[in-house]
Coordinates of C-alpha atoms and ligand atoms in Angstrom, one line a residue:
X1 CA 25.3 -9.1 22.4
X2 CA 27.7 -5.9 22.9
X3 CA 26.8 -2.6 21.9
X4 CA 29.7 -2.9 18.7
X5 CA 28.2 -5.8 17.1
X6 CA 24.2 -4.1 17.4
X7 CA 22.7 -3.0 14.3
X8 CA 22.4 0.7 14.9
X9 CA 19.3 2.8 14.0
X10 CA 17.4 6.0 13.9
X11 CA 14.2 6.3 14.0
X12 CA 12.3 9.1 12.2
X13 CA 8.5 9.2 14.1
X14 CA 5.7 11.4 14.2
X15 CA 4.1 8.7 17.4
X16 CA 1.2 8.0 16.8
X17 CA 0.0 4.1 18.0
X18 CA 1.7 2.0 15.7
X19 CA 4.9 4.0 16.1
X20 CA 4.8 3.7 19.5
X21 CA 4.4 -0.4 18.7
X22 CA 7.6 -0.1 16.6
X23 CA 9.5 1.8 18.9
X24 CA 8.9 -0.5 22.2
X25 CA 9.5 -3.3 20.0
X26 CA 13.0 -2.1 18.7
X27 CA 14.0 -1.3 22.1
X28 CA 13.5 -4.8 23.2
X29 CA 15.0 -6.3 20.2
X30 CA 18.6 -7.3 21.4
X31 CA 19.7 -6.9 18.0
X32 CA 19.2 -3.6 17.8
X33 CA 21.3 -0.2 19.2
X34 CA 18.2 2.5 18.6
X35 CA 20.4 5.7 18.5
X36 CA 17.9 8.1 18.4
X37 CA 14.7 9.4 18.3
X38 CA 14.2 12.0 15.3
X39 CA 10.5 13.4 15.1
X40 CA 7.9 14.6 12.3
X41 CA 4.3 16.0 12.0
X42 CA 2.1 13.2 10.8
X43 CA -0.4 11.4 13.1
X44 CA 0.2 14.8 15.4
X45 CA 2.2 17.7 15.8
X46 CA 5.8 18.0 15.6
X47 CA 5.8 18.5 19.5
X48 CA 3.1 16.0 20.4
X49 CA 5.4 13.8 18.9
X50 CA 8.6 14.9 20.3
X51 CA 6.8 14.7 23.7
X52 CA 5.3 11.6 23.0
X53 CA 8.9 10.3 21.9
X54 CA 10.9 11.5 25.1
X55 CA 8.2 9.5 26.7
X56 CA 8.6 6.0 25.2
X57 CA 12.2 6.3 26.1
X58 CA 11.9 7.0 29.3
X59 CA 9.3 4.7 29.8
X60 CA 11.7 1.9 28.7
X61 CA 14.5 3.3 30.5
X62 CA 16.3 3.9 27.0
X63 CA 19.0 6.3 26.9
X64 CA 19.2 7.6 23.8
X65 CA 19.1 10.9 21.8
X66 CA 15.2 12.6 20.7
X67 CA 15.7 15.3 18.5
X68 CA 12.6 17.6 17.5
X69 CA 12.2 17.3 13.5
X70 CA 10.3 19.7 10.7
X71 CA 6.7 21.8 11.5
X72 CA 5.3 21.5 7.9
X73 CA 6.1 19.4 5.1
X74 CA 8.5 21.6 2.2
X75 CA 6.1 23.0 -0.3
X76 CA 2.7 22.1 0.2
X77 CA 0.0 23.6 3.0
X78 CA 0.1 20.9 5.8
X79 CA -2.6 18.0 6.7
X80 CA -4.7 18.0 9.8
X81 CA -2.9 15.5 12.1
X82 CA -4.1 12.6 11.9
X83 CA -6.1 12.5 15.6
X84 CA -8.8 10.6 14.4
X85 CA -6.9 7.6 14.0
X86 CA -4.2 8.0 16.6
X87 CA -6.7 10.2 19.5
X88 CA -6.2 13.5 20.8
X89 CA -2.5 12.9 21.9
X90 CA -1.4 10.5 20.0
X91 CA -1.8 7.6 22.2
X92 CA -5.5 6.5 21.7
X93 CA -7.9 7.1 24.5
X94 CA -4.2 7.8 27.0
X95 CA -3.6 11.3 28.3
X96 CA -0.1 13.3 27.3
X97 CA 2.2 12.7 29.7
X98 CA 5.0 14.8 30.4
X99 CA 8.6 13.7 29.9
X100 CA 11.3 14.9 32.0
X101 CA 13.6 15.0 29.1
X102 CA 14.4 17.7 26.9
X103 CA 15.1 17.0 23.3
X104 CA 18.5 17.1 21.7
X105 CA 20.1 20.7 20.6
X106 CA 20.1 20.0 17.0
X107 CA 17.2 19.6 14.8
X108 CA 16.4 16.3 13.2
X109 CA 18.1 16.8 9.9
X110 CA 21.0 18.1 11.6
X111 CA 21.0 15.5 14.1
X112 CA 20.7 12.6 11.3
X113 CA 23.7 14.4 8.9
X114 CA 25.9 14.7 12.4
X115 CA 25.3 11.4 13.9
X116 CA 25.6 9.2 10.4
X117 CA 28.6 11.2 9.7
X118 CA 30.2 10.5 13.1
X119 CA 29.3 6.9 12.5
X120 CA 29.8 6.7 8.9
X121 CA 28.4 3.4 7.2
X122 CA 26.6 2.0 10.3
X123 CA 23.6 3.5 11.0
X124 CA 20.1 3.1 8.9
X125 CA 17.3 5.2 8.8
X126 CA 14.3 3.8 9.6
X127 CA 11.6 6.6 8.9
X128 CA 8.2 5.7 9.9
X129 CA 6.1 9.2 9.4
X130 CA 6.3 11.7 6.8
X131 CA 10.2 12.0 5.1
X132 CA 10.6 15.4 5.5
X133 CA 13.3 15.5 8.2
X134 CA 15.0 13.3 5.7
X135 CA 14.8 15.4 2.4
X136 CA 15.6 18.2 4.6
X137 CA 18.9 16.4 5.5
X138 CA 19.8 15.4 1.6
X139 CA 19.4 19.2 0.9
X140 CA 21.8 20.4 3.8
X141 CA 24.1 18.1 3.0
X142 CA 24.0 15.4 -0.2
X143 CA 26.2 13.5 0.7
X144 CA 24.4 12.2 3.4
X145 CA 23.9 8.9 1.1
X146 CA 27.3 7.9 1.2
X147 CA 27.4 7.6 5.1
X148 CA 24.3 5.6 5.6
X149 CA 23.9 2.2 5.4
X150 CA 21.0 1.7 4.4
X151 CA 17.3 3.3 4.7
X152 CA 13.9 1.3 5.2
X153 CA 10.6 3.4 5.2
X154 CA 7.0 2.5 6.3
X155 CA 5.3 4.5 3.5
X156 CA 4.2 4.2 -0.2
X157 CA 1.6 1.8 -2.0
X158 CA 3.3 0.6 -4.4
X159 CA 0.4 -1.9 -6.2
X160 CA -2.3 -1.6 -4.2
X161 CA -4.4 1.3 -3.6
X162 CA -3.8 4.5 -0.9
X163 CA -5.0 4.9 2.4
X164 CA -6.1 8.3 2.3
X165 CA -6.8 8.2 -1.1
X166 CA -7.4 6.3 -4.1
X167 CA -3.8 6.6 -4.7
X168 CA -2.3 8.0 -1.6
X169 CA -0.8 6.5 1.6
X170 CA -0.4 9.2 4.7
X171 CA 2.7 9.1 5.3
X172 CA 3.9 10.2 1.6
X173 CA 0.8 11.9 0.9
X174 CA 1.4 14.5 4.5
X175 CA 4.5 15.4 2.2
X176 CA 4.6 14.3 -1.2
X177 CA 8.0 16.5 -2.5
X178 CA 10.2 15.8 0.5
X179 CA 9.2 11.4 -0.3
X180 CA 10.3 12.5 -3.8
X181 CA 13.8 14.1 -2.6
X182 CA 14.4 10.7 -0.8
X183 CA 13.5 8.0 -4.0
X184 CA 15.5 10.5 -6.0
X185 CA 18.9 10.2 -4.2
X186 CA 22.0 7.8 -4.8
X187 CA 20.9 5.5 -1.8
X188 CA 18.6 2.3 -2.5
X189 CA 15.2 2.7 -0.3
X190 CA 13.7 -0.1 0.9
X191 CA 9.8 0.4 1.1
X192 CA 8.0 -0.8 3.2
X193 CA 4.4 -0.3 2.2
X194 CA 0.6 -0.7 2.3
X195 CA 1.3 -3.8 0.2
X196 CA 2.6 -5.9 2.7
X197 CA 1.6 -3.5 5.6
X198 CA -2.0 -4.3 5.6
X199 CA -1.9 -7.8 5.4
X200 CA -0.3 -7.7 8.4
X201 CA -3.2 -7.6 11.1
X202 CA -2.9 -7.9 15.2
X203 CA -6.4 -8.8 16.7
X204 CA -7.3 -7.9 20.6
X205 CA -6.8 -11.4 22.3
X206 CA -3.0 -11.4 20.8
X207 CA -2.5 -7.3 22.4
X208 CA -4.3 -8.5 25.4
X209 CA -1.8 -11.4 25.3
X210 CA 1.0 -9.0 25.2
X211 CA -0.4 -7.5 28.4
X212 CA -0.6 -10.3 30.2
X213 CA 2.8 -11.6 29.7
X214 CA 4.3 -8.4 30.7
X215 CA 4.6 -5.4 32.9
X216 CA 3.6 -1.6 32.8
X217 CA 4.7 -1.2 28.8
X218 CA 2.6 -4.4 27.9
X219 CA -0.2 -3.2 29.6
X220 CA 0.1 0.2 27.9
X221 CA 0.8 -1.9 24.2
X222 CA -2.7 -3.2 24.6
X223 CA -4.2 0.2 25.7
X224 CA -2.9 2.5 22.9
X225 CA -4.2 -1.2 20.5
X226 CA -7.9 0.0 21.3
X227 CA -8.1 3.1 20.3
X228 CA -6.3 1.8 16.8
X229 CA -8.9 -1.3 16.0
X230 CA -11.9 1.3 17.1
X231 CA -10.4 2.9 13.8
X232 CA -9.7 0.2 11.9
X233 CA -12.8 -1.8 12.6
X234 CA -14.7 1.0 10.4
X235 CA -12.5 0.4 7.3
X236 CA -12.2 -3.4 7.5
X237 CA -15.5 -4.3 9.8
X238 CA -13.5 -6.3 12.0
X239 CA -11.2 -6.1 15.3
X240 CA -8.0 -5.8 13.5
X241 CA -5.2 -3.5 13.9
X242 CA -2.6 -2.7 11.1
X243 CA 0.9 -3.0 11.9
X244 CA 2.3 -0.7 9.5
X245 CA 5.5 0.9 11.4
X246 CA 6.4 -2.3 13.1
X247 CA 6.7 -3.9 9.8
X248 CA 9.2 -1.4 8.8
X249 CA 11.6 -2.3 11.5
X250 CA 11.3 -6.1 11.4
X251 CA 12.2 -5.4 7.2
X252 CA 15.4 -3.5 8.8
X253 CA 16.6 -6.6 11.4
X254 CA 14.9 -9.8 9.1
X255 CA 14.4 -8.5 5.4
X256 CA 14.4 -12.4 4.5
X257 CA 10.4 -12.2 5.6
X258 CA 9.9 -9.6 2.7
X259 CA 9.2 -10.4 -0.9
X260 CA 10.9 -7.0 -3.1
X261 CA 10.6 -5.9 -6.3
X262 CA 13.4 -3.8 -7.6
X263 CA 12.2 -0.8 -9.5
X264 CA 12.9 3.2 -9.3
X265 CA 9.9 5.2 -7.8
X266 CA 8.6 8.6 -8.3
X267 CA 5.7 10.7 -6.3
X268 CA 2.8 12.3 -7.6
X269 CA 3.4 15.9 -6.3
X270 CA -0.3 17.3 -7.5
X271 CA -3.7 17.1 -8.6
X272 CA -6.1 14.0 -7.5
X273 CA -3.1 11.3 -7.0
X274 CA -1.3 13.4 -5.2
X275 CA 1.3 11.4 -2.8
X276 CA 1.5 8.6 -5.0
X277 CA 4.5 6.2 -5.0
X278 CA 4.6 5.0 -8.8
X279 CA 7.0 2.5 -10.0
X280 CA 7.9 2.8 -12.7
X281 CA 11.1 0.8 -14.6
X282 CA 11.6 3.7 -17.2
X283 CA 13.0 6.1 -14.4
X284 CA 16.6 7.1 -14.8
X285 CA 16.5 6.8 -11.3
X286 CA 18.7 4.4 -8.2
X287 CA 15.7 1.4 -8.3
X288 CA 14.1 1.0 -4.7
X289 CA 13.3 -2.6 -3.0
X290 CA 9.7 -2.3 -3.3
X291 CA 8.2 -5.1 -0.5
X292 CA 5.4 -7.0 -2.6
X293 CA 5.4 -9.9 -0.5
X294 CA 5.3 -10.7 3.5
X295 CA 5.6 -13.4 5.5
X296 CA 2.3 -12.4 7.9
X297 CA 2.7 -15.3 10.2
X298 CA 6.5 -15.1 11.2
X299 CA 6.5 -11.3 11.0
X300 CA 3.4 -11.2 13.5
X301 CA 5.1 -14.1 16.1
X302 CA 8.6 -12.1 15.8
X303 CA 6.4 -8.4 16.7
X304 CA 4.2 -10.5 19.7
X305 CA 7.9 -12.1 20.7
X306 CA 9.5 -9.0 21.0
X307 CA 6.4 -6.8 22.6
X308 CA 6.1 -9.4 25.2
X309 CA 9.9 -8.8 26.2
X310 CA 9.6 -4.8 26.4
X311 CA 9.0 -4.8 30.3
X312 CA 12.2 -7.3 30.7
X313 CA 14.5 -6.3 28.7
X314 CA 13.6 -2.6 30.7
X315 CA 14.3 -3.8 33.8
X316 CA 17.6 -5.5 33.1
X317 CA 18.2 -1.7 31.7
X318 CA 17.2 -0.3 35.2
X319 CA 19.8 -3.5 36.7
X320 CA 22.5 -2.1 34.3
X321 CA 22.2 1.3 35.7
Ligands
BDR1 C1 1.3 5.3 8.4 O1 0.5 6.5 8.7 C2 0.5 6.6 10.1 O2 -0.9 6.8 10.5 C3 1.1 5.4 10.7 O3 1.8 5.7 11.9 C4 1.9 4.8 9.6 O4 3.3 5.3 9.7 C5 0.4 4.3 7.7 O5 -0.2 4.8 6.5
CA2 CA1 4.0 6.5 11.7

């Protein structure tokens, strides 16, 4: 497959395991042109997450650009990172490593507005952390909407309940009016939520067969996995992990394995439900493709597939070079 006829992406990531999962996964899909890296707070810092960006492209040997998004969500006083379910650096029970890279000169927004301007109609967002880098970019510049094609987010519960809350998943709850900005604009989001995120569940014998199908990234899938289903064994008492951001990107290349319901969505911007998603028909607002409905069984082969292909399709990378 040429470059030209690749679907092209960015990524907006605040990695964090399963971003990381997402990320080595879209760089092996030979579908895919991953454009760049754009990075949020979330699961860590904004720069834990740039770093830990520049590192997952150099690990793969991707050349593309990573550029450094938002510190704090728009209006409200930020979360603690979420460290607890992602470890001290973001990588489970890994150290930080240090990237040689630097990140791109522009800021996310300005980095998203410039490069889906320059490349008008081709690239979707694919926004896996909190949306602030994105609302930030509507504001600058409105009509942003008309130059991408299309925008798929790992956020939202949209008829189940939160994960953080009753009512809140983190993503939309770490910045409630900035998730808001981005259901309210001309463009039709495609969410991809806790509704059909969480019956999507990875166990340790299919990581560890990840790891030993493959090289260096494999082995460091299945690492970063542990740390993940230590957290996700207290919630569901089992050794499960949750592939929430992965699911987002296999919505972007395969939407066929989703089940949507069309319906405009608004965000609960205070009080107990704050962060939300409610759907809600009435809205005089562009409907979103809520995902109600997944195929678990051929979106889990398709994310194993892929995974176990990372440290290949790396090394024809390092052939090419
Ligand atoms: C989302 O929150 C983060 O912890 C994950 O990376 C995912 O994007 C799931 O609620
Ligand atoms: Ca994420």
């Amino acid at each position: 497959m040429t470059n030209k006829s690749k679907q092209k992406i960015i990524i907006d990531t605040d990695p964090g395991i399963d971003d990381a999962m997402a990320i080595h996964m879209a760089f092996a899909d030979p579908r895919l042109d991953v454009v760049g890296l754009t990075t949020i707070f979330g699961n860590v810092n904004v720069d834990e997450a740039t770093r830990n960006a520049l590192y997952l492209a150099e690990q793969a040997h991707y050349k593309l650009d990573v550029a450094r998004g938002a510190e704090v969500p728009l209006v409200q006083v930020p979360n603690t990172p979420s460290y607890h379910v992602h470890g001290d650096d973001g990588f489970g029970d890994l150290p930080a490593q240090s990237p040689k890279q630097a990140p791109h000169a522009l800021d996310a927004a300005d980095y998203i507005i410039q490069t889906c301007r320059a490349h008008s109609g081709e690239i979707s967002l694919c926004p896996v952390g909190p949306l602030t880098n994105i609302a930030i970019a509507l504001q600058r510049d409105p009509d942003l909407v008309n130059h991408v094609k299309s925008v798929v987010i790992m956020g939202g519960a949209g008829f189940v309940p939160g994960n953080v809350s009753d009512y809140a998943e983190a993503n939309i709850w770490n910045d409630p009016h900035a998730a808001d900005i981005v259901f309210a604009a001309e463009w039709e989001v495609v969410m991809i939520g806790l509704d059909v995120t969480t019956q999507v569940m990875i166990t340790p014998p299919e990581y560890k067969s990840i790891a030993d199908a493959s090289g260096p990234i494999g082995k460091f899938i299945y690492d970063i996995s542990a740390f993940y289903t230590r957290f996700y064994a207290t919630i569901y008492h089992d050794d499960v992990c949750v592939l929430h951001d992965p699911c987002a990107v296999i919505a972007l290349t395969d939407p066929h394995l989703f089940e949507y319901r069309k319906m405009p969505v608004h965000v609960i911007c205070d009080g107990p439900a704050i962060g939300q998603t409610v759907p809600d028909a009435s809205l005089p607002r562009h409907a979103a493709k809520i995902a109600i409905g997944v195929d678990v069984d051929a979106v889990k082969a398709h994310y194993l597939d892929l995974s176990k292909m990372a440290d290949d399709k790396t090394a024809d990378r390092q052939k090419a070079v």
